[in-house]
Short mmCIF file of N, CA and C in Angstrom, two decimals:
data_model
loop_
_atom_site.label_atom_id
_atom_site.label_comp_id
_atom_site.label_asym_id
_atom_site.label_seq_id
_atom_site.Cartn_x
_atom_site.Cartn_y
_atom_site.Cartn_z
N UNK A 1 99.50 93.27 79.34
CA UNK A 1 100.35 92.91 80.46
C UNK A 1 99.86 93.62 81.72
N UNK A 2 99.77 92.78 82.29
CA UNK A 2 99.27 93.80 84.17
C UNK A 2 100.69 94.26 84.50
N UNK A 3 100.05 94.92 85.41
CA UNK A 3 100.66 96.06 86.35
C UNK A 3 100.06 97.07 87.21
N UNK A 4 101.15 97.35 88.51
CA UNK A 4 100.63 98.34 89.37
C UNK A 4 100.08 99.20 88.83
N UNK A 5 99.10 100.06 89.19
CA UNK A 5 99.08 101.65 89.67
C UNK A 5 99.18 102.22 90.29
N UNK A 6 98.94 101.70 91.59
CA UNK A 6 99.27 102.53 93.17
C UNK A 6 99.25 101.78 93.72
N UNK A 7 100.05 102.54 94.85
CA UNK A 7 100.01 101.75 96.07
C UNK A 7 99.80 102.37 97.29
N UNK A 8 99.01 101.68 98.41
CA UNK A 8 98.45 102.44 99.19
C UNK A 8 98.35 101.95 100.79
N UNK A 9 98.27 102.93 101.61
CA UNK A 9 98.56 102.21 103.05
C UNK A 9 97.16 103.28 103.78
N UNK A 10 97.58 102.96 105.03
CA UNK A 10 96.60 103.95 106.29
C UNK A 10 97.09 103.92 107.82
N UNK A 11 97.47 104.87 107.88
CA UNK A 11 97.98 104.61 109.60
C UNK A 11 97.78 104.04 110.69
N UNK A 12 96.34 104.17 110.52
CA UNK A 12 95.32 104.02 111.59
C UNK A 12 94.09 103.23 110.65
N UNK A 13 93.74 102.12 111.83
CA UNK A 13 92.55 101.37 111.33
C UNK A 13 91.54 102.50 111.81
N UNK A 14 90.08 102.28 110.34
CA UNK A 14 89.34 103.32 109.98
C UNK A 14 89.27 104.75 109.69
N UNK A 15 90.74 104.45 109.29
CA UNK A 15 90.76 105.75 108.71
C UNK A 15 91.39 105.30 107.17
N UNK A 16 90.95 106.35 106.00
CA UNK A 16 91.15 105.45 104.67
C UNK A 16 92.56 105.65 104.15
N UNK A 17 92.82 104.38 103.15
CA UNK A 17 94.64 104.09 102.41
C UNK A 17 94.24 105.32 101.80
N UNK A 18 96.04 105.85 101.66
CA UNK A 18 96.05 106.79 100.52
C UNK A 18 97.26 106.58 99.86
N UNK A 19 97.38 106.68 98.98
CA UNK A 19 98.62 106.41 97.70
C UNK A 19 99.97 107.04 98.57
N UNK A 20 100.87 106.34 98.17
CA UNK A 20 101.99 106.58 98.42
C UNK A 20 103.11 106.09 97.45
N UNK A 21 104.31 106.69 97.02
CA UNK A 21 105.13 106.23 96.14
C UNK A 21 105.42 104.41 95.84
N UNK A 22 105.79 104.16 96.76
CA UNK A 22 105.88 103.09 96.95
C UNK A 22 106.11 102.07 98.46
N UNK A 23 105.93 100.71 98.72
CA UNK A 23 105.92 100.39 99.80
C UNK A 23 106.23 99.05 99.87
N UNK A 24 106.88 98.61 101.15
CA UNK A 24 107.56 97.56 101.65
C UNK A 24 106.84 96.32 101.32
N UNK A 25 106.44 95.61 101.11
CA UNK A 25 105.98 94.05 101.92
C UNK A 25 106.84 93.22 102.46
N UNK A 26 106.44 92.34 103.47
CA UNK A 26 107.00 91.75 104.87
C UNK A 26 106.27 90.76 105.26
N UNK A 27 107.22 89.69 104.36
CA UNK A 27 107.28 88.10 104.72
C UNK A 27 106.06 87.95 106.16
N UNK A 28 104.66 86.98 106.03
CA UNK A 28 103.84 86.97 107.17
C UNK A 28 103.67 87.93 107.98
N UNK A 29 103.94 89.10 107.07
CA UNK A 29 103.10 90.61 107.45
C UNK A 29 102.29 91.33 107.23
N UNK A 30 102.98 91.59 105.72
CA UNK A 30 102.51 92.55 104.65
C UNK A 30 102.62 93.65 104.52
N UNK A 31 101.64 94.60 104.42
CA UNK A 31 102.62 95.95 103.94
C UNK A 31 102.80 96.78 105.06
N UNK A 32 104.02 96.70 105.06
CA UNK A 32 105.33 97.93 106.50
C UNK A 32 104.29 99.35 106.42
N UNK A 33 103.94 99.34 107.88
CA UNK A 33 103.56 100.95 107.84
C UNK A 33 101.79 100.53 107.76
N UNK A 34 101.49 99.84 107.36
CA UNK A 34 100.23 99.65 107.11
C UNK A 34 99.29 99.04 108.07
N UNK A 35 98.30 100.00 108.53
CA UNK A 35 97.45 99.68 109.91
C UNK A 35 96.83 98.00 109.74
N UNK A 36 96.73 97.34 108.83
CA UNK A 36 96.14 96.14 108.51
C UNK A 36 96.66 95.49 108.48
N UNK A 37 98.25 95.76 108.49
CA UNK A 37 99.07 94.51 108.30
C UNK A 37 99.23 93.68 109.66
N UNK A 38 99.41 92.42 109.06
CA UNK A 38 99.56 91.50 110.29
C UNK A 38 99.54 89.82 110.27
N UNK A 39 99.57 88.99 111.21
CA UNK A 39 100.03 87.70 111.21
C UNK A 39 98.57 86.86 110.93
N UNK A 40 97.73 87.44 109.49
CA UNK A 40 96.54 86.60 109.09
C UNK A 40 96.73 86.57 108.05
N UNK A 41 95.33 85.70 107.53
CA UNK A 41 95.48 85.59 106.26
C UNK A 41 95.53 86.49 104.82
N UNK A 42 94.88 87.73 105.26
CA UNK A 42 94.65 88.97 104.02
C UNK A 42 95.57 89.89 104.61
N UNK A 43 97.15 89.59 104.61
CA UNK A 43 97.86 91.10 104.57
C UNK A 43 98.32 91.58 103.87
N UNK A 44 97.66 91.67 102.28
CA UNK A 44 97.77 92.29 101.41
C UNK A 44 96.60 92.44 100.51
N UNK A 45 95.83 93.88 100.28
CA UNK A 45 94.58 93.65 99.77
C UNK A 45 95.08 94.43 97.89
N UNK A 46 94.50 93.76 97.34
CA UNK A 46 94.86 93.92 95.88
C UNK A 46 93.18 94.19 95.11
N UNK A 47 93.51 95.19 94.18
CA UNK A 47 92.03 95.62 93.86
C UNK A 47 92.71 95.87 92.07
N UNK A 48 91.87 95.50 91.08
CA UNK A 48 91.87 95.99 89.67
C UNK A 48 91.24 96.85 89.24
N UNK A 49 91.98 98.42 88.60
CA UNK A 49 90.85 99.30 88.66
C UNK A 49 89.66 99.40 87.52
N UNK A 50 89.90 97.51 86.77
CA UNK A 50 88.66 97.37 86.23
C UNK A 50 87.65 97.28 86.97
N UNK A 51 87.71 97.10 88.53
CA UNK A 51 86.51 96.65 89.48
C UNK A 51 86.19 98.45 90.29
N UNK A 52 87.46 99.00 90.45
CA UNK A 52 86.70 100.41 90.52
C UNK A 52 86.23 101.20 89.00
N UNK A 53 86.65 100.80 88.32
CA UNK A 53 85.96 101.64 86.90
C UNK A 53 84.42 101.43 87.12
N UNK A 54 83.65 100.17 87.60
CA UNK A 54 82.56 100.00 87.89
C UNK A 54 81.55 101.02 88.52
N UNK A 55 82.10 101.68 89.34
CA UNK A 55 81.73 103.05 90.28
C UNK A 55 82.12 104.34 89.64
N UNK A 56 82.74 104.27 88.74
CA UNK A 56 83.35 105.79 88.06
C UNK A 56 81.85 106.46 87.90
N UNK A 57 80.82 105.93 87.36
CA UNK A 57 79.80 106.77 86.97
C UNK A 57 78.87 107.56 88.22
N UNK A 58 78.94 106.87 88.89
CA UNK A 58 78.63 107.25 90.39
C UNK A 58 79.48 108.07 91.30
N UNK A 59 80.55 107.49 91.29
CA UNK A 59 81.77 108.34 92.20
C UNK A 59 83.13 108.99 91.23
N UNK A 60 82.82 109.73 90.19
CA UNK A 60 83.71 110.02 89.76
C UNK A 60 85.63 110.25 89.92
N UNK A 61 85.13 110.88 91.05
CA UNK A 61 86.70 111.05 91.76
C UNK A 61 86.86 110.37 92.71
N UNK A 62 86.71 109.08 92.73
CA UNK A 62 86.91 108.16 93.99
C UNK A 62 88.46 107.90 93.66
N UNK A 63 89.14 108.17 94.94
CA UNK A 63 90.63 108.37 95.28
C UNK A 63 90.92 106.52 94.96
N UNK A 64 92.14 106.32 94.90
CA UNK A 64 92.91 105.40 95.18
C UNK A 64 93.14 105.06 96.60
N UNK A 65 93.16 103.93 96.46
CA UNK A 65 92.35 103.36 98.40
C UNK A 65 91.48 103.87 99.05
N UNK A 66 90.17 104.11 98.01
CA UNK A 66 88.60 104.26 98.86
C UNK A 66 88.51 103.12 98.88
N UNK A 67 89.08 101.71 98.57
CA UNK A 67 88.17 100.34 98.91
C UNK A 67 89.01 99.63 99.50
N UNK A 68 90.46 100.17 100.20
CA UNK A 68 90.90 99.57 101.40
C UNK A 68 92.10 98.95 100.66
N UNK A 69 92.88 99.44 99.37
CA UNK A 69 93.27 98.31 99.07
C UNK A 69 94.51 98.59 98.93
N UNK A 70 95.97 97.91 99.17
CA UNK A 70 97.13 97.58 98.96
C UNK A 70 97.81 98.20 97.86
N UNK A 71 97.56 97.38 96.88
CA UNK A 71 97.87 97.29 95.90
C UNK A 71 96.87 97.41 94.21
N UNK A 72 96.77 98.62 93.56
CA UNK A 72 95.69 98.49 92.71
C UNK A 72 96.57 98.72 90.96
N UNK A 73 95.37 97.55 90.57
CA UNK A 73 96.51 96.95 89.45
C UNK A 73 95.81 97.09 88.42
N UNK A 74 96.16 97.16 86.94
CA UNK A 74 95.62 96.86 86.01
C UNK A 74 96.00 96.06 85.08
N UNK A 75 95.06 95.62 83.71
CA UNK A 75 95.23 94.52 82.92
C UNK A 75 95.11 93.17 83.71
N UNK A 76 94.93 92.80 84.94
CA UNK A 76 94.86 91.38 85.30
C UNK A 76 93.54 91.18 86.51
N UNK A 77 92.34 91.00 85.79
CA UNK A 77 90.90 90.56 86.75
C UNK A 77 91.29 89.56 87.65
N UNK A 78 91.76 90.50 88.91
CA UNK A 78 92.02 89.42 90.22
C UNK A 78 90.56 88.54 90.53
N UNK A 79 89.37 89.33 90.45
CA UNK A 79 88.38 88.15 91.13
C UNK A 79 88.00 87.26 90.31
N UNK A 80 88.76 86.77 89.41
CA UNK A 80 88.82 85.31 88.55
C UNK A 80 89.94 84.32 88.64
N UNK A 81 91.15 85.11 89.85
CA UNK A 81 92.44 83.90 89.89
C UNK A 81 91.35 83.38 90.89
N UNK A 82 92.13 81.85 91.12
CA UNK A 82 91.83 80.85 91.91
C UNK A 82 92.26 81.18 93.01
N UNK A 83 91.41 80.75 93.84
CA UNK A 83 92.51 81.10 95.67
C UNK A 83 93.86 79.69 95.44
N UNK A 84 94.71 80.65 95.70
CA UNK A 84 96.30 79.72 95.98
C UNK A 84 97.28 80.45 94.85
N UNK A 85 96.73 81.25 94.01
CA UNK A 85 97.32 81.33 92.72
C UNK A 85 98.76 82.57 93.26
N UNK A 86 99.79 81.93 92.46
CA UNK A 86 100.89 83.25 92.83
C UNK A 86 100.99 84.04 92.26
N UNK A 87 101.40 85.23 92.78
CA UNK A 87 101.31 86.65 91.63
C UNK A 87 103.24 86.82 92.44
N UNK A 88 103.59 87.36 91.36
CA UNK A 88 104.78 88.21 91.24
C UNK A 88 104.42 89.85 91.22
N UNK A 89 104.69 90.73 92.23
CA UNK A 89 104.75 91.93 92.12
C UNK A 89 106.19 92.77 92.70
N UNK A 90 107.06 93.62 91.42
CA UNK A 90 108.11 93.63 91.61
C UNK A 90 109.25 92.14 91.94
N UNK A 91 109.74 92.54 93.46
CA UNK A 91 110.66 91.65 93.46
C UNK A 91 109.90 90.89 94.92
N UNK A 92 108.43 90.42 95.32
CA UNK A 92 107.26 89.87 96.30
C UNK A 92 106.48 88.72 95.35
N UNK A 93 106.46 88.02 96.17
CA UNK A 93 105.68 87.00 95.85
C UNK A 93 104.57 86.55 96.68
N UNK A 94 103.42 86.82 95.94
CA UNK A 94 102.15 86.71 96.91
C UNK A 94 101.47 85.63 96.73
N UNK A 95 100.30 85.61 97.66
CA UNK A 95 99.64 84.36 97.20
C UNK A 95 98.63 84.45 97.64
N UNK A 96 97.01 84.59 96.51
CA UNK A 96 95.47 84.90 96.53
C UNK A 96 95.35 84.25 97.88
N UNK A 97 94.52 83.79 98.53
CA UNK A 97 93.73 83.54 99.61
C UNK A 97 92.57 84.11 100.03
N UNK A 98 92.34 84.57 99.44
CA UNK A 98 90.86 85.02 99.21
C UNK A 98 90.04 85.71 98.21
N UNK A 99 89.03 85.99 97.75
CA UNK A 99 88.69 86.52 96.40
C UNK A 99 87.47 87.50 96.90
N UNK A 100 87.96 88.77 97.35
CA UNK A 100 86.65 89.50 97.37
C UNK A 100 86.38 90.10 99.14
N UNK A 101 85.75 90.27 99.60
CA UNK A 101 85.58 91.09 100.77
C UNK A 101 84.13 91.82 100.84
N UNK A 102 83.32 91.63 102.05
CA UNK A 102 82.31 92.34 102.28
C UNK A 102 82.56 93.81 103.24
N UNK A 103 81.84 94.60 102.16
CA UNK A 103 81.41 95.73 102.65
C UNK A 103 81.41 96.15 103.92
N UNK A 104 81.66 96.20 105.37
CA UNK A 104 80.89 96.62 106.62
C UNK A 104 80.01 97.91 106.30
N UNK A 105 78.58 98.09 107.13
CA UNK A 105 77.64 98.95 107.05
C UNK A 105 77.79 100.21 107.40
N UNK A 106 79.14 100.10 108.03
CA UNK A 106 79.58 102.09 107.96
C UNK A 106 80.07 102.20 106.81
N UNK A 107 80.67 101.56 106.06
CA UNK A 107 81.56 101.67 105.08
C UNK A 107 81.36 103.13 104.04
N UNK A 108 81.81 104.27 103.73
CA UNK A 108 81.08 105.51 103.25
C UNK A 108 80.77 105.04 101.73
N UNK A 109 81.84 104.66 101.43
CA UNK A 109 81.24 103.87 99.41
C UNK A 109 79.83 103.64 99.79
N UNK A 110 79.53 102.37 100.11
CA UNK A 110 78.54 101.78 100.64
C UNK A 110 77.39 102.70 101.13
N UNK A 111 77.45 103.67 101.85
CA UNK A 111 76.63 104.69 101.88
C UNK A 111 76.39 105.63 100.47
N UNK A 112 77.07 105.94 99.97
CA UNK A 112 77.23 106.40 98.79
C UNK A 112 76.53 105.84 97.61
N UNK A 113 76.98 104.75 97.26
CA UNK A 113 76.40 103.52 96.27
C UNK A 113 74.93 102.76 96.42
N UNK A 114 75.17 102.78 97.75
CA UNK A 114 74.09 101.69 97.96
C UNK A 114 74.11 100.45 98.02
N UNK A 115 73.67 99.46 98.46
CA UNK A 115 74.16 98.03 98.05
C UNK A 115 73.92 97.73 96.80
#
């Protein structure tokens, strides 16, 4: 069965999410408090930490929201729903619209990793 693990925001654009107990979402917003949120299409970024387990060997202690993300979940491989697909989280109802996200070239992972 999926489910959360964290959840995560950032005050300020470029500066990185960091876990927080828990957090709002807001109907053609997304998440309250959160420097990214807003009236587009990705205001909610969702990550599986089967896709950060990928980097564990490299970045061992990579925090929760080093990859920008909302909401990080396990048991359910988001980059295989279909774009449109609905997810139920808590008592929110979301909806994919996109599958995935590029890197920008400051990005520190990305420095780190390498492409």
């Amino acid at each position: 069965m999926a489910k959360v693990v964290a959840v995560c925001i950032s005050k300020e654009k470029g500066t990185p999410k960091y876990e927080v107990p828990e957090v709002k979402v807001v109907k053609n917003h997304g998440v309250e408090g959160d420097a990214h949120a807003g009236d587009w299409h990705r205001q909610v970024s969702l990550l599986g930490t089967e896709s950060v387990d990928k980097l564990r060997h490299v970045l061992p202690d990579i925090p929760y929201g080093a990859f920008a993300e909302n909401i990080l979940t396990t048991g359910l491989i988001l980059y295989k729903l279909p774009v449109g697909t609905k997810l139920k989280v808590g008592e929110t109802l979301l909806e994919v619209t996109q599958i995935g996200k590029e890197c920008h070239l400051s990005c520190a992972i990305r420095k780190q990793v390498g492409d």
